[in-house]
C-alpha positions as a Python dict, from the first residue, in 0.01 Angstrom:
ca = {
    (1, 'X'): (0, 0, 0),
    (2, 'X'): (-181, 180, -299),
    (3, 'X'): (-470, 66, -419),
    (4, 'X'): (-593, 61, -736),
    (5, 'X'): (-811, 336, -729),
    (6, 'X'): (-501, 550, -619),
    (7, 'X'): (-376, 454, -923),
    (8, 'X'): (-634, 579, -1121),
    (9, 'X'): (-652, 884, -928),
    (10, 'X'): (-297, 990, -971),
    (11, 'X'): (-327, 908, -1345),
    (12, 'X'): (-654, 1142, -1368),
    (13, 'X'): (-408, 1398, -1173),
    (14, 'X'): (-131, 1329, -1444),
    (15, 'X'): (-305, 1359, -1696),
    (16, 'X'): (-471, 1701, -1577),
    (17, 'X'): (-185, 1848, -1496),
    (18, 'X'): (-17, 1785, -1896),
    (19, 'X'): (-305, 1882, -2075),
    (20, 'X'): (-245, 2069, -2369),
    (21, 'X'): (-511, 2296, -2636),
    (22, 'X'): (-704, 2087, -2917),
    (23, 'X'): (-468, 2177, -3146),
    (24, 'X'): (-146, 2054, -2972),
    (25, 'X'): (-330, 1690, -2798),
    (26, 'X'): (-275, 1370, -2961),
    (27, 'X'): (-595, 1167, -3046),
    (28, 'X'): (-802, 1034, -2788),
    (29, 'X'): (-698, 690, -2665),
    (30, 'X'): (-884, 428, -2628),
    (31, 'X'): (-938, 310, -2301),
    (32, 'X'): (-791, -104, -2281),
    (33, 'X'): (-954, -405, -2166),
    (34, 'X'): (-795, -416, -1851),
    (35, 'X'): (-936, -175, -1543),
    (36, 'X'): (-724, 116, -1434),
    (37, 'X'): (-486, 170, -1707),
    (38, 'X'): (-499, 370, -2019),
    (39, 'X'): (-377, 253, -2377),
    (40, 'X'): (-255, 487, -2646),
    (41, 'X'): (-454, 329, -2899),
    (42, 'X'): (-472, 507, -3198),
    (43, 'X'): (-893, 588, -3274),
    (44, 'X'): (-1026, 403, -3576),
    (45, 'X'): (-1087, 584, -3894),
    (46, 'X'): (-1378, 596, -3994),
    (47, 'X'): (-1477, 699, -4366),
    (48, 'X'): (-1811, 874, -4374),
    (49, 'X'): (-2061, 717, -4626),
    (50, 'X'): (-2279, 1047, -4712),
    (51, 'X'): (-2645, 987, -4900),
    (52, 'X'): (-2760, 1242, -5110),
    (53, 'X'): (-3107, 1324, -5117),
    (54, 'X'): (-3275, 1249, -5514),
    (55, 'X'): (-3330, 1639, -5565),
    (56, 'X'): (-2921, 1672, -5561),
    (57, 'X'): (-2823, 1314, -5752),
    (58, 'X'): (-2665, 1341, -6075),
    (59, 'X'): (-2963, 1270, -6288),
    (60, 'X'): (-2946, 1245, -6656),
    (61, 'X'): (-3122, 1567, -6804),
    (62, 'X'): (-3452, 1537, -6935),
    (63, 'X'): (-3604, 1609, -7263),
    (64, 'X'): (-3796, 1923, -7286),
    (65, 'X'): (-3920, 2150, -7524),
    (66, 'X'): (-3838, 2466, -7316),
    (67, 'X'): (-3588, 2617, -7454),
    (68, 'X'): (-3335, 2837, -7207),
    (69, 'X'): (-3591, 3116, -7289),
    (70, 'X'): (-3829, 2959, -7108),
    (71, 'X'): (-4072, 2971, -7441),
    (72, 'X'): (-4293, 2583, -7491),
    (73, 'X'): (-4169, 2604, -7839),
    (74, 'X'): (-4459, 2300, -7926),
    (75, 'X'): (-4726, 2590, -7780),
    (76, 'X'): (-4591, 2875, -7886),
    (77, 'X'): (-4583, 2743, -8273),
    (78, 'X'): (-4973, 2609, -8189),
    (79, 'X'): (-5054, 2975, -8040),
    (80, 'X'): (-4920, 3153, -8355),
    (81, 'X'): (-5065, 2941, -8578),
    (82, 'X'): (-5406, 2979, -8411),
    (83, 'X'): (-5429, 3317, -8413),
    (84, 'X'): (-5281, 3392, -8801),
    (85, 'X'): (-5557, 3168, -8878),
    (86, 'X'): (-5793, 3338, -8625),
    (87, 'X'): (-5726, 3660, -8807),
    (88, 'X'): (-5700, 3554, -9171),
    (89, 'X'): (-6048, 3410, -9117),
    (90, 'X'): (-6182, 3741, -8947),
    (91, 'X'): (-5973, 3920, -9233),
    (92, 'X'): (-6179, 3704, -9503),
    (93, 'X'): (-6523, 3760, -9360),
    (94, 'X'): (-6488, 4115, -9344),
    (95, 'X'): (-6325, 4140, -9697),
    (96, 'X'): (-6682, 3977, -9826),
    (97, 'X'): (-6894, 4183, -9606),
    (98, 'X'): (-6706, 4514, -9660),
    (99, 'X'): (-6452, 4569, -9921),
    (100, 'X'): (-6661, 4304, -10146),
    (101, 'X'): (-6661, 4555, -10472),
    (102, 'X'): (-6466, 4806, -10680),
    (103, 'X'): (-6151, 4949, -10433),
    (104, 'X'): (-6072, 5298, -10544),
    (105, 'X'): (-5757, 5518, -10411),
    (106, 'X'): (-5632, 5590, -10052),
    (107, 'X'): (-5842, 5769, -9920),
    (108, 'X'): (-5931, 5959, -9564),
    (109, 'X'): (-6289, 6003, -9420),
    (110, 'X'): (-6293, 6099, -9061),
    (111, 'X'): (-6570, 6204, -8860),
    (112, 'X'): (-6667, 6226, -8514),
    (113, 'X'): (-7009, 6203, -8375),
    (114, 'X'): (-7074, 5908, -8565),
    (115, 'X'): (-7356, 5721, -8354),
    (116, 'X'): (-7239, 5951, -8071),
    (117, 'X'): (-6920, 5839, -8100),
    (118, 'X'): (-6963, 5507, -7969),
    (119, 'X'): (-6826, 5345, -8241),
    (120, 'X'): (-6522, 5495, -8128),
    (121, 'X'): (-6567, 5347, -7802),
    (122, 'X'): (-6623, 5001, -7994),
    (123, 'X'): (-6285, 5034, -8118),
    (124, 'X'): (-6139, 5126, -7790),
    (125, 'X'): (-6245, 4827, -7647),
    (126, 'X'): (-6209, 4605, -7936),
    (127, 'X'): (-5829, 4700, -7924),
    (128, 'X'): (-5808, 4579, -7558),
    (129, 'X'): (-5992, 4292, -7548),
    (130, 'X'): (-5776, 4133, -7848),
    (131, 'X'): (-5480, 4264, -7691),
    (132, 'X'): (-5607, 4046, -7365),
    (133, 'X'): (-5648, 3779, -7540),
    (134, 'X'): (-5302, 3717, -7769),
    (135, 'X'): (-5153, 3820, -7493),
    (136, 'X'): (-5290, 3552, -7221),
    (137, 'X'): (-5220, 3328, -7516),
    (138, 'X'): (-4873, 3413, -7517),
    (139, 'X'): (-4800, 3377, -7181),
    (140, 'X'): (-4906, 3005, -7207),
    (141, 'X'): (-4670, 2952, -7497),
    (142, 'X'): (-4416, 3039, -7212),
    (143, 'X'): (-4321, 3420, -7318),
    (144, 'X'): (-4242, 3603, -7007),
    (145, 'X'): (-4540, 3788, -6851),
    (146, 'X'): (-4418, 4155, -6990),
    (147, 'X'): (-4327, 4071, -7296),
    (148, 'X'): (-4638, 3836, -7307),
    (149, 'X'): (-4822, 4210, -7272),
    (150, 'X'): (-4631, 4419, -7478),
    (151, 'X'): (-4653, 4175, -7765),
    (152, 'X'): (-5063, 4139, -7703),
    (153, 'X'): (-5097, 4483, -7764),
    (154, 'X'): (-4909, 4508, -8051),
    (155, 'X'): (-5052, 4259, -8269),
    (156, 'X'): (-5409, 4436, -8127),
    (157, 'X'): (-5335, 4735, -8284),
    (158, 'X'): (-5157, 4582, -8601),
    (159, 'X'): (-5437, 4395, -8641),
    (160, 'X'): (-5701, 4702, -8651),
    (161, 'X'): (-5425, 4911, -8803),
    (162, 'X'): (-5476, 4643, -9088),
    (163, 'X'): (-5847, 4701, -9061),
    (164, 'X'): (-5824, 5106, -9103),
    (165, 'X'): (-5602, 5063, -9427),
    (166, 'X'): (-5864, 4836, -9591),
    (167, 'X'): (-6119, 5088, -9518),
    (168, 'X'): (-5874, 5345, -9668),
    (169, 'X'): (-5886, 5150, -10040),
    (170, 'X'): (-6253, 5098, -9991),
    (171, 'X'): (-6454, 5288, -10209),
    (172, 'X'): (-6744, 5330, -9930),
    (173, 'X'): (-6523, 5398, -9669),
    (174, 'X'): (-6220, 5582, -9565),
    (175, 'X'): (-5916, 5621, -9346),
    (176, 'X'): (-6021, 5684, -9016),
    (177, 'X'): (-5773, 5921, -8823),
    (178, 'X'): (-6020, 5884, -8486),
    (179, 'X'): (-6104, 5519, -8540),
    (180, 'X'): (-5730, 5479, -8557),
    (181, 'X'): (-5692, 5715, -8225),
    (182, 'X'): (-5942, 5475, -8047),
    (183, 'X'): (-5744, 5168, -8139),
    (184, 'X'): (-5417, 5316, -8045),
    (185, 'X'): (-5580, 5402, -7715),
    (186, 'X'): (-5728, 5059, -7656),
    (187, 'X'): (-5382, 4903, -7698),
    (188, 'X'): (-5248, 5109, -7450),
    (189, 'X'): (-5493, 5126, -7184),
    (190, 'X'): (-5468, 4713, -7219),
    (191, 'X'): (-5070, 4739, -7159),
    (192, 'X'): (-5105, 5006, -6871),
    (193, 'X'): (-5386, 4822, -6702),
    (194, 'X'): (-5146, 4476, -6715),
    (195, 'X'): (-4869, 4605, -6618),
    (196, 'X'): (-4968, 4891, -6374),
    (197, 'X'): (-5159, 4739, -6039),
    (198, 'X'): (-5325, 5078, -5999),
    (199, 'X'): (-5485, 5069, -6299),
    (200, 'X'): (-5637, 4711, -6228),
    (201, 'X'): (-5896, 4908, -5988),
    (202, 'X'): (-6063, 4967, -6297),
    (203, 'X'): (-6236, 4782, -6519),
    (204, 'X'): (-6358, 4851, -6935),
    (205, 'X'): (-6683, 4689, -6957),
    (206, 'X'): (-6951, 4602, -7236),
    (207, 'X'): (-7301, 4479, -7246),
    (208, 'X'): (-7532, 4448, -7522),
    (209, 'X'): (-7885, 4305, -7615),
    (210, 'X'): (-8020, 4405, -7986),
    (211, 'X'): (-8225, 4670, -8021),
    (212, 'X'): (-8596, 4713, -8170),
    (213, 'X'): (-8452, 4882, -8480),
    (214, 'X'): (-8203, 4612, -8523),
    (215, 'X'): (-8437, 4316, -8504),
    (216, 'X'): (-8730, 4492, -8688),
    (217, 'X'): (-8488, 4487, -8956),
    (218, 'X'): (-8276, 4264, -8920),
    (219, 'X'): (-8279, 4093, -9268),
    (220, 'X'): (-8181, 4415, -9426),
    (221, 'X'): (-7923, 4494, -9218),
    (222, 'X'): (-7766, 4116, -9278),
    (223, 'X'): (-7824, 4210, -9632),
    (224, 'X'): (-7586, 4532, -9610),
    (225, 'X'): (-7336, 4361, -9451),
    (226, 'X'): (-7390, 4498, -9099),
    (227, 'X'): (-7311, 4283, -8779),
    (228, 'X'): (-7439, 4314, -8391),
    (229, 'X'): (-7113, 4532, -8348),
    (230, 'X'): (-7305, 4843, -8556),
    (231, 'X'): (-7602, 4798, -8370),
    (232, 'X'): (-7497, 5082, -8107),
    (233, 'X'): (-7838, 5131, -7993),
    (234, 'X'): (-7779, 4814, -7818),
    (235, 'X'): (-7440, 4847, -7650),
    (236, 'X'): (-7368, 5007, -7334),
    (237, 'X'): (-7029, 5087, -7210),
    (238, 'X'): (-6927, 5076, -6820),
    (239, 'X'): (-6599, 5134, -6591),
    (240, 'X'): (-6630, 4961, -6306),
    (241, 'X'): (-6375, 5025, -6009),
    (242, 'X'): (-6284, 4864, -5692),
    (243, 'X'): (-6423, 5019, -5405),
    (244, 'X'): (-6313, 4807, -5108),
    (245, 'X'): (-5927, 4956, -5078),
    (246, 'X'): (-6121, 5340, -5187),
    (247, 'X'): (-6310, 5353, -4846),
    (248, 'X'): (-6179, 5487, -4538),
    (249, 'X'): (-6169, 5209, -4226),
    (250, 'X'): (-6433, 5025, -4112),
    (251, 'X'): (-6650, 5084, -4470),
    (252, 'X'): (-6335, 4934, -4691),
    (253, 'X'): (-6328, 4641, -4427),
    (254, 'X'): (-6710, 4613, -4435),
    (255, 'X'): (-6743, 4594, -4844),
    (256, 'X'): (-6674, 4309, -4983),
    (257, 'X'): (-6403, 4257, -5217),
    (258, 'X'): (-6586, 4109, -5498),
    (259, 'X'): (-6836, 4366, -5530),
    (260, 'X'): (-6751, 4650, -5762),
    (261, 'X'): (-6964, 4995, -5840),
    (262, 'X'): (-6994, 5069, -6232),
    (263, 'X'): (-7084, 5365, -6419),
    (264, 'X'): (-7203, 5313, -6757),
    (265, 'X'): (-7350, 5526, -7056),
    (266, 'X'): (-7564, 5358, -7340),
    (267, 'X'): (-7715, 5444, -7661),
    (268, 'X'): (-8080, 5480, -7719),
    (269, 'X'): (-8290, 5552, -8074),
    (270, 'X'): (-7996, 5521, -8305),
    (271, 'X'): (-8018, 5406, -8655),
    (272, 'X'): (-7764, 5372, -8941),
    (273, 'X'): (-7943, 5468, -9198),
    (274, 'X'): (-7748, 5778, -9266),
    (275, 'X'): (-7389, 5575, -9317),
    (276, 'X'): (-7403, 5688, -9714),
    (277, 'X'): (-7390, 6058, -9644),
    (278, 'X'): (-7039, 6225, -9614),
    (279, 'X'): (-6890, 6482, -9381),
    (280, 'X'): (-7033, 6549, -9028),
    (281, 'X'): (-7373, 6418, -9132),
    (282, 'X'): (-7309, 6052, -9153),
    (283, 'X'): (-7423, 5926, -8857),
    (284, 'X'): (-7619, 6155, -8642),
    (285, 'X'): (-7955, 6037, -8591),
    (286, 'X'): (-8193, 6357, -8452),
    (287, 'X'): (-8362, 6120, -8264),
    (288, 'X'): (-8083, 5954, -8101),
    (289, 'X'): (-7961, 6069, -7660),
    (290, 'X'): (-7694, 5900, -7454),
    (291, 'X'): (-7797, 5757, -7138),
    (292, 'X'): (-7619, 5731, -6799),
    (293, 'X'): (-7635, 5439, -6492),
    (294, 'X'): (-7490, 5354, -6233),
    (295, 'X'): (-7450, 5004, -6179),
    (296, 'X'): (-7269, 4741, -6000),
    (297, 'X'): (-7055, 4439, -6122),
    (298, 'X'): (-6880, 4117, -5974),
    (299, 'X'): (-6522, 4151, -5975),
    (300, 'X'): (-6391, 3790, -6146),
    (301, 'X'): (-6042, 3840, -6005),
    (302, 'X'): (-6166, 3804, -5634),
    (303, 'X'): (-6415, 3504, -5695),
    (304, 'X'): (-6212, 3218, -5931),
    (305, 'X'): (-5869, 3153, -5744),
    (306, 'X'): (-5545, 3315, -5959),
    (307, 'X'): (-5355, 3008, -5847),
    (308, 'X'): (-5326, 2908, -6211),
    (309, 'X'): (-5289, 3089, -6617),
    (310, 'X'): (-5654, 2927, -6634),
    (311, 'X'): (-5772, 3086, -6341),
    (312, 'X'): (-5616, 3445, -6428),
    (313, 'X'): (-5703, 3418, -6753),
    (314, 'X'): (-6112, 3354, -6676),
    (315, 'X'): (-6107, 3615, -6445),
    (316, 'X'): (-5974, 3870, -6676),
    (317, 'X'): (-6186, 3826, -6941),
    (318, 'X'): (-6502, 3810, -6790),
    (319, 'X'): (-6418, 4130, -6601),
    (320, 'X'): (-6460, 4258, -6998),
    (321, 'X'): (-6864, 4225, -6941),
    (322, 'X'): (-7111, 4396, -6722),
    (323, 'X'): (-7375, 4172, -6619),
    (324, 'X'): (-7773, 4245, -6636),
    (325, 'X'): (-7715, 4367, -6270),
    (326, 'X'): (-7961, 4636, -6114),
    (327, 'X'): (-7883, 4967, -6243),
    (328, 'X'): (-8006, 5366, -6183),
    (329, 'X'): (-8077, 5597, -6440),
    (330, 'X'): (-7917, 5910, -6351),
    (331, 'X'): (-7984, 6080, -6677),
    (332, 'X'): (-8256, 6181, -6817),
    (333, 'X'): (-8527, 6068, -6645),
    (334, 'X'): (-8361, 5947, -6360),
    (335, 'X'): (-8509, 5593, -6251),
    (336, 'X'): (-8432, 5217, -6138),
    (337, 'X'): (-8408, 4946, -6371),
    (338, 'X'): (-8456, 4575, -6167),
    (339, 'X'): (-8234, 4434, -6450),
    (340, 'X'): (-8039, 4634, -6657),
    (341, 'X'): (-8044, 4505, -7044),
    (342, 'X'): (-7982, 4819, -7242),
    (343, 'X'): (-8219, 4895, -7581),
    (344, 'X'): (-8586, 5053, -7380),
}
């Protein structure tokens, strides 16, 4: 007599023998209440309910003033605003300490060796650091990063262009072809040195403290309309350069990052008081040398974190400056300065 697990046996067997591929088999029945027999229930249906997370939700947009450039159009209007009034007022001052007087023609009046040509380098770096600036400026209106820096550099050099053609009207001074030069070449080495990571292994640097010409007569020189940026005996000029990633093994591990090696020149015994001669004689004080150091600087970019337009911005600009930092005279009279200031 079969039993019931017979049964259930040779309906396992049955239902071995007929199976069929998982395209071809009917649903899955359910099994029924009752033990040892199958019913061809049909399997429920069941309608998915799918949540979907809040970053994927139909959300109304929001209001922003980005436009599909990406430019903060509320910034960018407050960035150019700020900076045609920064330059209209820089425009105005030097109108009333310069060009204050009777214009004349176009004229040009270019010399070299003027100071020992560091006001040339003035204008170099002039041109770069207000290309630095408008451009950093930019970027935080939104404007993308290269256009940020070809922009920057443009306005620099319109800006000094501006400057040069003033000069040209002016009846003491003249259309500088070399002065122009320099701020073409400022521009440019700002755009290269953004945009190139090579050339951010080196660094266009400035220092200053007056000189004892400058303060012993320093009414006077307020009086002619001269600033701290024609006292050249007091600047000094350095490129500083990464040295970490220059050294072979074990000495680029071993120096750290921060920690950059400058060479610098600066001017020493130089006095305007020959700007109201023409030709190559305006300018060169007998007295006058170039000195040259070597020096070393802090490298801003490795020591405030970049994780932010504040952050890059800081560290950019301040790697514009050479600090008093220890410093050897190589030439002449080679020596060691405990804190390097400049002026003797």
């Amino acid at each position: 007599m079969p039993t019931a697990t017979d049964s259930v046996a040779s309906d396992s067997m049955a239902s071995t023998s007929s199976y069929r591929s998982p395209a071809t088999a009917p649903p899955l029945a359910a099994p029924s209440r009752s033990i040892g027999a199958w019913s061809p229930l049909p399997a429920p249906q069941i309608t998915p309910r799918l949540e979907l997370p809040e970053s994927v939700r139909a959300v109304p947009p929001r209001r922003s003033s980005m436009g599909r450039s990406g430019i903060r159009w509320g910034r960018f209007a407050g960035v150019t605003a700020a900076l045609a009034a920064g330059y209209t007022g820089i425009y105005l001052f030097e109108r009333k300490q310069w060009w204050d007087g009777p214009g004349s023609g176009f004229k040009f009046d270019s010399h070299l060796n003027y100071a020992r040509n560091f006001d040339k380098i003035s204008h170099l770096y002039a041109g770069e650091v207000q290309a630095l600036i408008n451009a950093r400026l930019l970027e935080w209106s939104g404007v993308p990063k290269n256009q940020a820096s070809l922009w920057g550099a443009v306005t620099s050099l319109a800006a000094q262009t501006h400057v040069e053609i003033h000069d040209g009207y002016s009846a003491r001074w003249g259309f500088d072809w070399y002065d122009q030069a320099a701020n073409t070449v400022g521009a440019a080495w700002f755009y290269a040195h953004d945009r190139i990571p090579a050339m951010r292994r080196f660094d266009l640097r400035w220092s200053y403290y007056p000189s004892n010409a400058w303060l012993k007569n320093l009414e006077e020189r307020q009086k002619e309309g001269t600033m701290f940026a024609d006292d050249y005996s007091g600047h000094a000029y350095w490129m500083s350069m990464q040295v970490y990633d220059l050294l072979p093994g074990a000495l680029g591990r071993a120096w750290p990052e921060f920690l950059q090696v400058s060479v610098g020149a600066s001017l020493h015994d130089w006095t305007d008081d020959t700007w109201s001669l023409k030709g190559p004689e305006r300018g060169r004080d007998p007295d006058a040398y170039v000195a040259y150091y070597v020096s070393l600087d802090v490298d801003w970019r490795k020591v405030i974190p970049r994780n932010s337009w504040l952050g890059r911005s800081a560290g950019d600009f301040l790697n514009r400056f050479h600090l008093p930092f220890p410093a050897v005279r190589v030439w002449p009279e080679p020596g060691v300065h405990l804190i390097f200031v400049g002026q003797k």
